[in-house]
PDB file of C-alpha atoms in Angstrom:
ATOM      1  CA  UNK A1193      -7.433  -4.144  -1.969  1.00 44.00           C
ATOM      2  CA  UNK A1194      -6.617  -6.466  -5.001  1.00 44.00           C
ATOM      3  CA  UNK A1195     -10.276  -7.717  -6.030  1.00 43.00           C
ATOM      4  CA  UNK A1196      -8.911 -10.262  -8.247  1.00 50.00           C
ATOM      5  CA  UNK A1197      -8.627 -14.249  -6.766  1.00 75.00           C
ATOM      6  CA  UNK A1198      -4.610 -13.675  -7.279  1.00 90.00           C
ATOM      7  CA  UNK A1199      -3.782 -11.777  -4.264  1.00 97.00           C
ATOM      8  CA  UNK A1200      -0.750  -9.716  -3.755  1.00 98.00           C
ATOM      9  CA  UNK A1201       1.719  -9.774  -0.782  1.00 98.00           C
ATOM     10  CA  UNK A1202       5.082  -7.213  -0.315  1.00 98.00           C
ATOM     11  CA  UNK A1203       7.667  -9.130   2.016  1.00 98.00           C
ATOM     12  CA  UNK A1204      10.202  -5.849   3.443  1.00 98.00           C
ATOM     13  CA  UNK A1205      13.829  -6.999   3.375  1.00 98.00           C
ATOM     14  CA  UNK A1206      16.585  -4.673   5.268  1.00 98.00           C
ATOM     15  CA  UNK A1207      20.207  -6.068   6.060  1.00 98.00           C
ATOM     16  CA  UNK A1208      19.915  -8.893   8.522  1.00 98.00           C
ATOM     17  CA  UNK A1209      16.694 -10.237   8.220  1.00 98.00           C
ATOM     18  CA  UNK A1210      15.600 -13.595   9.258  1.00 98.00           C
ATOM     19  CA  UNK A1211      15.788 -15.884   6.628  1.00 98.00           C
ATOM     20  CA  UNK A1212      13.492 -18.625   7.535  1.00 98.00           C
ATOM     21  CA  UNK A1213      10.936 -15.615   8.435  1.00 98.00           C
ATOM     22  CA  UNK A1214      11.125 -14.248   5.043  1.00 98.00           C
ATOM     23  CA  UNK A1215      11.374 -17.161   3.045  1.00 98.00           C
ATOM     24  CA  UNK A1216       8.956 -19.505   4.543  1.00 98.00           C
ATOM     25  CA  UNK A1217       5.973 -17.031   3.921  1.00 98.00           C
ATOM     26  CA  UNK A1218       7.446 -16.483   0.263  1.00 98.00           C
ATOM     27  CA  UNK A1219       7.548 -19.788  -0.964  1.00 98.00           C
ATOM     28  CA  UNK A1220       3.953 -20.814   0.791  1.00 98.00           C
ATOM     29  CA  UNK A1221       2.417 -17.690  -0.697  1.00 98.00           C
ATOM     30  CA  UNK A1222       3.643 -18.572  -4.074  1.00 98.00           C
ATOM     31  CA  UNK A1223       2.347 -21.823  -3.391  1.00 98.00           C
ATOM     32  CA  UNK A1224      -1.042 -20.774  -2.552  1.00 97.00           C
ATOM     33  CA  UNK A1225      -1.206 -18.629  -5.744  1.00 97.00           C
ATOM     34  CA  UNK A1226      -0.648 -15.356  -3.760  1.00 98.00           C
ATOM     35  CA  UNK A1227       1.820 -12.819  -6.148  1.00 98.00           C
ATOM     36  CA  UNK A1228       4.273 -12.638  -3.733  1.00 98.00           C
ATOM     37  CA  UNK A1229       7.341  -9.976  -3.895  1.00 98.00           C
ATOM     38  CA  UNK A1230      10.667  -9.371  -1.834  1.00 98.00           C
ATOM     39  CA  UNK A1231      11.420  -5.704  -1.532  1.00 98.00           C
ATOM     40  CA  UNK A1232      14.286  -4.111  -0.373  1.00 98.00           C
ATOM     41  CA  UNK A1233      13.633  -0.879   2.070  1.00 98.00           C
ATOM     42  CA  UNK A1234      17.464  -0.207   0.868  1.00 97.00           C
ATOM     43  CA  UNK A1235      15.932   0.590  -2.473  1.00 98.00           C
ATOM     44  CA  UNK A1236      18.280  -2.347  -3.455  1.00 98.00           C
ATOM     45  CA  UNK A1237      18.441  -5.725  -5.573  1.00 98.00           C
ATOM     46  CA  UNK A1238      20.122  -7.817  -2.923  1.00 98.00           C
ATOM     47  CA  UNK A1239      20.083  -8.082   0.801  1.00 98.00           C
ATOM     48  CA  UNK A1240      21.819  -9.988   3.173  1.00 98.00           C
ATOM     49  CA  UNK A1241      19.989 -12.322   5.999  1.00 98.00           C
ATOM     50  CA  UNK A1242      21.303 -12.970   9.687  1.00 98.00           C
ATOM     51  CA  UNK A1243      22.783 -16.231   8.473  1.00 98.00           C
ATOM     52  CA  UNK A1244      24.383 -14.788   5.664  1.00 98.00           C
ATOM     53  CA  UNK A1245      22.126 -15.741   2.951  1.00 98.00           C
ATOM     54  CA  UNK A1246      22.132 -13.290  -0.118  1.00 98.00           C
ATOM     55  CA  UNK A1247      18.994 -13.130  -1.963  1.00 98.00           C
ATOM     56  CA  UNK A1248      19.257 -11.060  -5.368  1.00 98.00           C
ATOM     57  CA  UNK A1249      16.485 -10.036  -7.346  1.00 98.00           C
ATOM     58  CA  UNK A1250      14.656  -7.958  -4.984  1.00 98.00           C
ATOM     59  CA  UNK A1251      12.378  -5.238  -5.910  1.00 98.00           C
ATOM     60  CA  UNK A1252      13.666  -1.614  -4.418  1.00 98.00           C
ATOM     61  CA  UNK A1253      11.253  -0.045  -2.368  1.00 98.00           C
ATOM     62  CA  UNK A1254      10.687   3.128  -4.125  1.00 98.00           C
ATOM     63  CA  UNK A1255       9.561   0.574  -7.495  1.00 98.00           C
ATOM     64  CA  UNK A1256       6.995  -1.201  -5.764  1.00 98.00           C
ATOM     65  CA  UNK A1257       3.501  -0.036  -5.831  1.00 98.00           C
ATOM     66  CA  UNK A1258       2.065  -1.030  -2.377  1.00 98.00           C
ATOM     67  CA  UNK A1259      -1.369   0.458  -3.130  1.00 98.00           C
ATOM     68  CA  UNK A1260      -1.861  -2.553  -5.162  1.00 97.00           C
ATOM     69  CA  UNK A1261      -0.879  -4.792  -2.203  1.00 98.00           C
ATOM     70  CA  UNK A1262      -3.338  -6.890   0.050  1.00 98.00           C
ATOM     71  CA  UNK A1263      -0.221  -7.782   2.275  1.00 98.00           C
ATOM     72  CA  UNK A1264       2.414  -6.361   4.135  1.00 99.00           C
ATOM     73  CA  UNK A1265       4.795  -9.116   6.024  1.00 99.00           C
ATOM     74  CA  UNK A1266       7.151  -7.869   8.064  1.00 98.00           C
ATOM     75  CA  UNK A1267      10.255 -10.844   9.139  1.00 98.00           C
ATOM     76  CA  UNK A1268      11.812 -10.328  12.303  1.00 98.00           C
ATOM     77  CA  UNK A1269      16.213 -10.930  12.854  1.00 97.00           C
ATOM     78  CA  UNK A1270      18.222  -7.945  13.748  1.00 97.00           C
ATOM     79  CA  UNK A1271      16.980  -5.687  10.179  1.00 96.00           C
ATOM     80  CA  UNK A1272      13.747  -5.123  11.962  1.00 97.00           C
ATOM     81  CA  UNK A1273      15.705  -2.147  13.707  1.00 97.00           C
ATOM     82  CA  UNK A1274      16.378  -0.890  10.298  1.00 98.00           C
ATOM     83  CA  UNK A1275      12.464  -1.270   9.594  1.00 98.00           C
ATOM     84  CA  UNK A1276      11.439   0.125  13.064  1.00 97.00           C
ATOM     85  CA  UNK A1277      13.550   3.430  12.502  1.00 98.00           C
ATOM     86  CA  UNK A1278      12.380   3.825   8.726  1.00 98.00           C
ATOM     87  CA  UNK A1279       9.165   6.077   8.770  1.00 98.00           C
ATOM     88  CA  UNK A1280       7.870   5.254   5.359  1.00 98.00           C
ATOM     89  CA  UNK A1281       7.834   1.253   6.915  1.00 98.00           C
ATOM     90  CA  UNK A1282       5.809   2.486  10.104  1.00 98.00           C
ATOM     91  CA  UNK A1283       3.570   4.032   7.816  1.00 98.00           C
ATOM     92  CA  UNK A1284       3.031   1.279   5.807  1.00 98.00           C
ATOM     93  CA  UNK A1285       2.775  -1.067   8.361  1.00 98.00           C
ATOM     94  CA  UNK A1286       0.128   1.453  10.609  1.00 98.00           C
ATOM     95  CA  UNK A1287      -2.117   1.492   6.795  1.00 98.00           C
ATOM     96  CA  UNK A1288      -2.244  -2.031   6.288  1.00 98.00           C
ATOM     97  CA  UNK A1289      -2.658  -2.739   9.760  1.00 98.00           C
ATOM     98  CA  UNK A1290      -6.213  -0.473   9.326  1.00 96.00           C
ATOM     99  CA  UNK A1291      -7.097  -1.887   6.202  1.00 94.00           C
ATOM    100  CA  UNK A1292      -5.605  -4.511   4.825  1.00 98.00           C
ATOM    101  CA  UNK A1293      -3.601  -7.848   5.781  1.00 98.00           C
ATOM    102  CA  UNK A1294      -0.448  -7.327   8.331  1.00 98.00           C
ATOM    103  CA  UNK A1295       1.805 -10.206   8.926  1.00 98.00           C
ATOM    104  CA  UNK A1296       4.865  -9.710  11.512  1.00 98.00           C
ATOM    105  CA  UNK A1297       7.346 -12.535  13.185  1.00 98.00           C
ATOM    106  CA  UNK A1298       9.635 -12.755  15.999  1.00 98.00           C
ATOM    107  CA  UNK A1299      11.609  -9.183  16.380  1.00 98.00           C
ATOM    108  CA  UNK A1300       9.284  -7.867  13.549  1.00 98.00           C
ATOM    109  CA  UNK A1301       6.029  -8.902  15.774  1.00 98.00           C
ATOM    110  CA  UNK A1302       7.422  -5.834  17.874  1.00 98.00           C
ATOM    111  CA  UNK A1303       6.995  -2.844  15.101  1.00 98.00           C
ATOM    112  CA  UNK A1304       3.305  -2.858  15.167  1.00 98.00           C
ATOM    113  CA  UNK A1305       3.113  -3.349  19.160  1.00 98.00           C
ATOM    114  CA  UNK A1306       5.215  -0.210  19.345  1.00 98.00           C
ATOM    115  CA  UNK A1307       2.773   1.685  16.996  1.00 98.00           C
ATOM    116  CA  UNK A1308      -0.168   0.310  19.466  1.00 98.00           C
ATOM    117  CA  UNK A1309      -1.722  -2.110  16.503  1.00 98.00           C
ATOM    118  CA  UNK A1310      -2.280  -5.398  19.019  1.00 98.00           C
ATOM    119  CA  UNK A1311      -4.488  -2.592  20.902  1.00 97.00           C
ATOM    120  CA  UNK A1312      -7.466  -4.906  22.728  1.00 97.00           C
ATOM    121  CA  UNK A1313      -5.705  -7.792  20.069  1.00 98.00           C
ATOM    122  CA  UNK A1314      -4.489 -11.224  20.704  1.00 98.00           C
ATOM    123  CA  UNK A1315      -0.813 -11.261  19.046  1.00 98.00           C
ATOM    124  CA  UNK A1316       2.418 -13.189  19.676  1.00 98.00           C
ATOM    125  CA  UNK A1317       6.661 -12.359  19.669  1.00 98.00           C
ATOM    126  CA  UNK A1318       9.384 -13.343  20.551  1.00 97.00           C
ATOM    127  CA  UNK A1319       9.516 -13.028  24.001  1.00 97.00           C
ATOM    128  CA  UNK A1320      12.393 -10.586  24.866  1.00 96.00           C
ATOM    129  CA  UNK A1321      10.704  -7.933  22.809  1.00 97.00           C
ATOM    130  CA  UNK A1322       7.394  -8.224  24.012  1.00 96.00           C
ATOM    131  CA  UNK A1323       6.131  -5.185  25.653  1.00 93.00           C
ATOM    132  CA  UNK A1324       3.179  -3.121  26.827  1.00 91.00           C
ATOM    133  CA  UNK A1325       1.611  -3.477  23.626  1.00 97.00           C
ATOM    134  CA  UNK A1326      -2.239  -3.259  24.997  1.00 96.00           C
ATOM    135  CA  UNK A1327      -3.075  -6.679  23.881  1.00 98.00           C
ATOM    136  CA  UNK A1328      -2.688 -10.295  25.276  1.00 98.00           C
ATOM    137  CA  UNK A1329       0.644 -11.618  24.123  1.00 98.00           C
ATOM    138  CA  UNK A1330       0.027 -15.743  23.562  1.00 98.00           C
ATOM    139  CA  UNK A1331       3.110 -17.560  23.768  1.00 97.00           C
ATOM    140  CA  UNK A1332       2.113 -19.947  20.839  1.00 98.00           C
ATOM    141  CA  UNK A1333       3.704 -20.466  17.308  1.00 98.00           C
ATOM    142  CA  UNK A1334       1.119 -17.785  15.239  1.00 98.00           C
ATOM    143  CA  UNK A1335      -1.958 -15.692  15.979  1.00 98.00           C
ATOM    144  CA  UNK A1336      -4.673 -14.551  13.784  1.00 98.00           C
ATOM    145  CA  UNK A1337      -6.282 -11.215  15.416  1.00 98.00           C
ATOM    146  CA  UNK A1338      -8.348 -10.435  12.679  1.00 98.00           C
ATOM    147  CA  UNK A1339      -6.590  -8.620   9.717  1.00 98.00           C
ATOM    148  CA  UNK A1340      -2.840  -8.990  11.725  1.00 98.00           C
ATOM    149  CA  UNK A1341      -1.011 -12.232  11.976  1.00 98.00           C
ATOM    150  CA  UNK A1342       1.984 -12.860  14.075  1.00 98.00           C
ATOM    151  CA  UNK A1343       4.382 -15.384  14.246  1.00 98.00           C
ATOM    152  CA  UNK A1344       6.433 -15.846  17.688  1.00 98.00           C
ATOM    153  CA  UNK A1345       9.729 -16.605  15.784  1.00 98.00           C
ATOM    154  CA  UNK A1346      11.964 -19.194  13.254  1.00 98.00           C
ATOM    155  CA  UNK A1347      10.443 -22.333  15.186  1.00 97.00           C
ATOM    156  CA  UNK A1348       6.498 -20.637  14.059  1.00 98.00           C
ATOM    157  CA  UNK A1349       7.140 -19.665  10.504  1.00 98.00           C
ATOM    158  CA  UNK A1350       5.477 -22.528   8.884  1.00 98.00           C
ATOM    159  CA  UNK A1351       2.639 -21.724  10.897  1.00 98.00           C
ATOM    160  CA  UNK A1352       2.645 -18.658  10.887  1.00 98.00           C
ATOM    161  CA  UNK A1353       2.721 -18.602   6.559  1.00 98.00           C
ATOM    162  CA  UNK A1354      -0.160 -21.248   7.043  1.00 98.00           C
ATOM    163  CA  UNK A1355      -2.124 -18.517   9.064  1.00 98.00           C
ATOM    164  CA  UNK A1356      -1.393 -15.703   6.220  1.00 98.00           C
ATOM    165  CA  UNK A1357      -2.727 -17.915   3.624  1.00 98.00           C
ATOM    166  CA  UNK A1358      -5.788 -18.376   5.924  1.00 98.00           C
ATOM    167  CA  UNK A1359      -6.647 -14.711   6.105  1.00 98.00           C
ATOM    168  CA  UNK A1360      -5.303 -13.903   2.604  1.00 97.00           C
ATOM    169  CA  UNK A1361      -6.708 -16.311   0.814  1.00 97.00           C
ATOM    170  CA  UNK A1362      -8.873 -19.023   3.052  1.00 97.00           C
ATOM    171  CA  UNK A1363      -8.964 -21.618   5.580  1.00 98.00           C
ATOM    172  CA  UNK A1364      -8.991 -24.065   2.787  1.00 98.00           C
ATOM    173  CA  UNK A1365      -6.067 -22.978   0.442  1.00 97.00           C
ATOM    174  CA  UNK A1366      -3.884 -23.093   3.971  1.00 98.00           C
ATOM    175  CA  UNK A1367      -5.157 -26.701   4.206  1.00 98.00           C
ATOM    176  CA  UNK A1368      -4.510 -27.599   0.805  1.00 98.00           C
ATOM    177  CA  UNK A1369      -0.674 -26.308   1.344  1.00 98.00           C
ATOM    178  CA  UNK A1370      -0.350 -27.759   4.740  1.00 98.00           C
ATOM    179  CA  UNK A1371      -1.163 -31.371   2.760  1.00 98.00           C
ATOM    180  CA  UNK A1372       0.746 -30.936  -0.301  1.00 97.00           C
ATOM    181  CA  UNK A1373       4.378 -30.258   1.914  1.00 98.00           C
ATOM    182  CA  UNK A1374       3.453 -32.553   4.202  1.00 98.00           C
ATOM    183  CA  UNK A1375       3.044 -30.060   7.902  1.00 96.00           C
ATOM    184  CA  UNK A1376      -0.492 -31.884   7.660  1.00 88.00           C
ATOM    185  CA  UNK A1377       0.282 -35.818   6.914  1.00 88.00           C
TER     186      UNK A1377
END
């Protein structure tokens, strides 16, 4: 893990992802100080959202050192399928869900329930996909179960980004970006 106070976070980007999922988490990270990057599991410099947003200046998977990482966010919209069949993602997502921070939302919140991470956890998705995942599903905006945060789906990403910054980087730097966008007034 990154023992510096500037903490590092990988968001994984595969054709249709959720846009307000990925974004939201970016731009409060990067708020909060945390060096947040967008990479492409296409190995890619541009993606395409559900909505038909195209972000550019992504960082291809197979350039981005994720040892370095203290964060692994996964969005949810139709790309997690792309994610789910991708076994250098599950891999990824099973390490950091042992050892460092995991964040997943909406369709995304479904990967690491299929790989049995919410084991004996409290976690949250979006409903449809939620499944035997040996855990108690909470049908609330975002979870914190220790080192994984979910995020139910586009109506919980604020939260959800608010809860990242809590485990990331403290209770107190989520408060401090709650205030200065207003979510707290």
């Amino acid at each position: 893990m990154n023992t510096t106070d500037t903490k590092t976070a990988a968001i994984l980007l595969a054709p249709g992802f959720e846009e307000i999922e990925a974004l939201t988490p970016f731009d409060l990270l990067r708020r909060a100080g945390s060096d947040t990057t967008l990479v492409s599991v296409e190995n890619k410099t541009g993606c395409t959202g559900t909505m038909g947003l195209e972000v550019t200046g992504l960082t291809p998977m197979k350039d981005y050192d994720f040892t370095k990482a203290d964060a692994l966010i996964i969005p949810g919209g139709p790309g997690y399928e792309v994610l789910e069949q991708n076994q250098e993602v599950t891999d990824l997502i099973q390490s950091f869900g042992r050892d460092k921070t995991l964040g997943a939302i909406c369709a995304g919140s479904s990967i690491p329930g299929k790989l049995g991470l919410y084991k004996d956890r409290d976690y949250t998705v979006v409903p449809d996909l939620n499944g035997d995942f040996g855990g108690t599903f909470e049908k609330v905006h975002a979870v914190i179960s220790g080192n994984i945060v979910t995020g139910i789906s586009v109506g919980g990403a604020f939260e959800f980004a608010l809860d990242l910054i809590r485990v990331l980087k403290s209770p107190e730097a989520a408060d401090d970006i709650a205030r200065a966008t207003c979510w707290t007034l």
